[in-house]
One Martini backbone bead per residue (centre of mass of N, CA, C, O) as a GRO file, in nm:
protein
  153
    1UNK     BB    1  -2.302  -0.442   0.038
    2UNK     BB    2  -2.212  -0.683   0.242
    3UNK     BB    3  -2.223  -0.932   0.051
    4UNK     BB    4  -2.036  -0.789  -0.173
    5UNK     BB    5  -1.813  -0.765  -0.015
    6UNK     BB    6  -1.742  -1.051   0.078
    7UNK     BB    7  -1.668  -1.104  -0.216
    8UNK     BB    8  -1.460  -0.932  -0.274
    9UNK     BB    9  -1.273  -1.058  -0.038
   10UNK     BB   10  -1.329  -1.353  -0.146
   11UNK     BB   11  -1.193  -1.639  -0.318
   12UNK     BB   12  -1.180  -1.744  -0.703
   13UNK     BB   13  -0.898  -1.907  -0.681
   14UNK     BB   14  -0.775  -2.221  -0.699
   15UNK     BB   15  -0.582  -2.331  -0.535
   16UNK     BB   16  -0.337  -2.482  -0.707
   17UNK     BB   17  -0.313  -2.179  -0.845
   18UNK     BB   18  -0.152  -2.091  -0.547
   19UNK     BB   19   0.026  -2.278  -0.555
   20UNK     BB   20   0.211  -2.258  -0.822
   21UNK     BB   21   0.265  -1.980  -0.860
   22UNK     BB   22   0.205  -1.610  -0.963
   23UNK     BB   23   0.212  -1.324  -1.136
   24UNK     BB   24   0.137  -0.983  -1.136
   25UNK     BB   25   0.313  -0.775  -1.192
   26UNK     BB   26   0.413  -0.716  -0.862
   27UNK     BB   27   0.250  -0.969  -0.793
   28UNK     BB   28   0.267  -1.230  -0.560
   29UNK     BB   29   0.151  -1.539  -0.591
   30UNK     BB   30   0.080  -1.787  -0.331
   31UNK     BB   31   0.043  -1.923  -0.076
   32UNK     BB   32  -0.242  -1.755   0.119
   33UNK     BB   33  -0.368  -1.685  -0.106
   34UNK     BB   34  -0.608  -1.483  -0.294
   35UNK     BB   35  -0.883  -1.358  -0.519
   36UNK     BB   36  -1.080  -1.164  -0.553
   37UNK     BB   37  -1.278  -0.855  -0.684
   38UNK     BB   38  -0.928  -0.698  -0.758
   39UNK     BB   39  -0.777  -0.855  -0.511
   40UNK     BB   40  -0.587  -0.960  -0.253
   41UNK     BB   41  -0.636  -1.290  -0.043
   42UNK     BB   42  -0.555  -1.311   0.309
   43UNK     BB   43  -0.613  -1.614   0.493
   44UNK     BB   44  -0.287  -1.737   0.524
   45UNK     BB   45  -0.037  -1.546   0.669
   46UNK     BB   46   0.195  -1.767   0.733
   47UNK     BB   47   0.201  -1.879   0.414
   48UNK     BB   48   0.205  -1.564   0.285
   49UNK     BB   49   0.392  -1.419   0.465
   50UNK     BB   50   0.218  -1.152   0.647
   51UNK     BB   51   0.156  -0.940   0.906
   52UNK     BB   52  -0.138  -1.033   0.886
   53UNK     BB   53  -0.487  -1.067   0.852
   54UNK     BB   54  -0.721  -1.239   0.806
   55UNK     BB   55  -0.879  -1.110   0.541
   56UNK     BB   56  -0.702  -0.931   0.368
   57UNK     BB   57  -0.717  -0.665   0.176
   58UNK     BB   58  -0.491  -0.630  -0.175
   59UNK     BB   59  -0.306  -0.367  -0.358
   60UNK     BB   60  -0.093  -0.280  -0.656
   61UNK     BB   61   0.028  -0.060  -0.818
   62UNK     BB   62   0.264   0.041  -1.094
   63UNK     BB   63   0.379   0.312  -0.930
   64UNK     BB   64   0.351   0.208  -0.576
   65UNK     BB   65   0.097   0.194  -0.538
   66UNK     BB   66  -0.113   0.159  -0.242
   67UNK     BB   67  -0.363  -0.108  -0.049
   68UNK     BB   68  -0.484  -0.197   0.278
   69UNK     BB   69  -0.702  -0.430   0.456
   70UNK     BB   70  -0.761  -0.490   0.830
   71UNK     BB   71  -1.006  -0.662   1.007
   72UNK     BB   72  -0.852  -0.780   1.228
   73UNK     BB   73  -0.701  -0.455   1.310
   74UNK     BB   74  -0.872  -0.220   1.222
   75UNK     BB   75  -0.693  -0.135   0.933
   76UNK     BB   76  -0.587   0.122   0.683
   77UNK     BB   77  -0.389   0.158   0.379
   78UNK     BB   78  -0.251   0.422   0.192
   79UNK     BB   79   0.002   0.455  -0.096
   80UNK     BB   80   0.140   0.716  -0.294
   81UNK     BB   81   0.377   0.663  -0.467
   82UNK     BB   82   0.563   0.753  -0.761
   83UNK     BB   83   0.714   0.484  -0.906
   84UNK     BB   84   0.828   0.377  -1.191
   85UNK     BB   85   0.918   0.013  -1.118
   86UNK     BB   86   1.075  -0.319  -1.133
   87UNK     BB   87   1.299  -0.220  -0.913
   88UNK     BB   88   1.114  -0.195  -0.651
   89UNK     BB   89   1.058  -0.183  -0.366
   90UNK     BB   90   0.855  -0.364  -0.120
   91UNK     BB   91   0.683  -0.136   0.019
   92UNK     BB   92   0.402  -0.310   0.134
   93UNK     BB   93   0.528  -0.510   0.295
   94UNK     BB   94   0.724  -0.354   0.454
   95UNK     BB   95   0.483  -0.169   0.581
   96UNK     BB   96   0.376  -0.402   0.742
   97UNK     BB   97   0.594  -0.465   0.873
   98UNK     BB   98   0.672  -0.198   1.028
   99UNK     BB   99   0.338  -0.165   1.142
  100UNK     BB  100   0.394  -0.462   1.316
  101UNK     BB  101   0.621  -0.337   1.497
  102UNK     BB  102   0.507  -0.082   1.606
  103UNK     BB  103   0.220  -0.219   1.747
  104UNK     BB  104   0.394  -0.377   1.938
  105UNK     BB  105   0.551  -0.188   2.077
  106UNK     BB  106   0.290  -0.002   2.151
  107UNK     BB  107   0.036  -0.140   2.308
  108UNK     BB  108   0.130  -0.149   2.603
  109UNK     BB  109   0.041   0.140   2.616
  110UNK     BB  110  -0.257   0.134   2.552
  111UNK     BB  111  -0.337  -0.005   2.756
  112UNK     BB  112  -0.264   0.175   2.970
  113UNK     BB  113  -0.484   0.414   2.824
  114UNK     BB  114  -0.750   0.242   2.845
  115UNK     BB  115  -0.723   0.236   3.156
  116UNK     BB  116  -0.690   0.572   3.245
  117UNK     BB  117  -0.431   0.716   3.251
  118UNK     BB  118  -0.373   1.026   3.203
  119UNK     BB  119  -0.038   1.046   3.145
  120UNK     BB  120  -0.018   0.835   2.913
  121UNK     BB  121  -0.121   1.003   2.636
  122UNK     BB  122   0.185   1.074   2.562
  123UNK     BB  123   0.313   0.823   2.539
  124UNK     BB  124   0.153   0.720   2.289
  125UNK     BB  125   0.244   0.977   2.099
  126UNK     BB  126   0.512   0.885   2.122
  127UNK     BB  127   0.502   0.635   1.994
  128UNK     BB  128   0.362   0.618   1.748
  129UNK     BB  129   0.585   0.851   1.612
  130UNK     BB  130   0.827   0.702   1.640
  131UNK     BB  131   0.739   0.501   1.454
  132UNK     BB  132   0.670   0.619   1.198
  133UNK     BB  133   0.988   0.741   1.169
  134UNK     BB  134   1.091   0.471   1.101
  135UNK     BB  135   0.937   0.378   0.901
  136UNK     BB  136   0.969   0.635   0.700
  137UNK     BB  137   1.275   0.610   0.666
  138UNK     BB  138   1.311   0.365   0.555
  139UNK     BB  139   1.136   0.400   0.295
  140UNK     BB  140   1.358   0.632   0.218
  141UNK     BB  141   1.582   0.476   0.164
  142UNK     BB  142   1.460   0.288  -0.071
  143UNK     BB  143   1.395   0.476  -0.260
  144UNK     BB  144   1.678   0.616  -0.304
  145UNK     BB  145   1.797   0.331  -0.389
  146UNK     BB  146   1.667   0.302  -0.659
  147UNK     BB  147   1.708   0.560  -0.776
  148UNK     BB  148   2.002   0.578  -0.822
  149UNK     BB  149   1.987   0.274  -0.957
  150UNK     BB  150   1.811   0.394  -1.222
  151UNK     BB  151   2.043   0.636  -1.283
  152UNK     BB  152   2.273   0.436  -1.392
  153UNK     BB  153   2.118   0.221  -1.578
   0.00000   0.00000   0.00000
């Protein structure tokens, strides 16, 4: 129901105890998360640094494995990363930061074919797509350099 998922999205540890900041797994915990049943809620965007909206739920799974929900921008993401490593590139953070920067990128596009230029269909999936290869490039730099370095050590 409605009800349960606002539960479920909903923060239900004290203040206090995210302000004292503690990890859980891959998780850090900081001023501006919550915690609701299963996942992080992200309250407070800028003081928990991170380019997401207000009310975004999102778990890191142990593998590199994530997911996060950010009802405020209309949008959900699932990675599916298979990497056990404690050393693993925050690739969840990364990619918000990546698509967050994709979509202000991409946006004045955006606005000019909702507007209906018929030409412009064209330019927003190359807009999309570039923004996309680059982000893609990076999270892939970013694995590989861990893997490396994870087989010397």
């Amino acid at each position: 129901t409605e009800q349960t998922l606002r539960r479920w999205m909903t923060n239900h540890l004290p203040e206090g105890m995210l302000e004292a900041g503690f990890t859980n797994g891959h998780m850090r915990f900081r001023p501006g998360f919550g915690f609701g049943y299963g996942g992080v809620v992200v309250h407070d965007p800028i003081a928990a640094g991170l380019p997401v909206g207000a009310g975004t739920y999102f778990w890191d799974g142990a593998a590199d494995t994530f997911f996060w929900v950010d009802p405020a921008h209309d949008l959900f993401v699932v990675g599916m990363t298979q990497l056990l490593s404690y050393s693993a590139p925050p690739l969840q953070e990364e990619c918000q930061r990546l698509l967050a920067a994709a979509i202000k990128d991409v946006e004045p596009t955006l606005k000019i074919a909702a507007a209906g230029e018929p030409d412009d269909e064209d330019a927003v999936w190359f807009a999309v797509n570039e923004a996309n290869s680059l982000a893609e490039d990076r999270l892939n730099e970013m694995l590989i350099k861990d893997i490396k370095e994870n087989a010397r050590g």
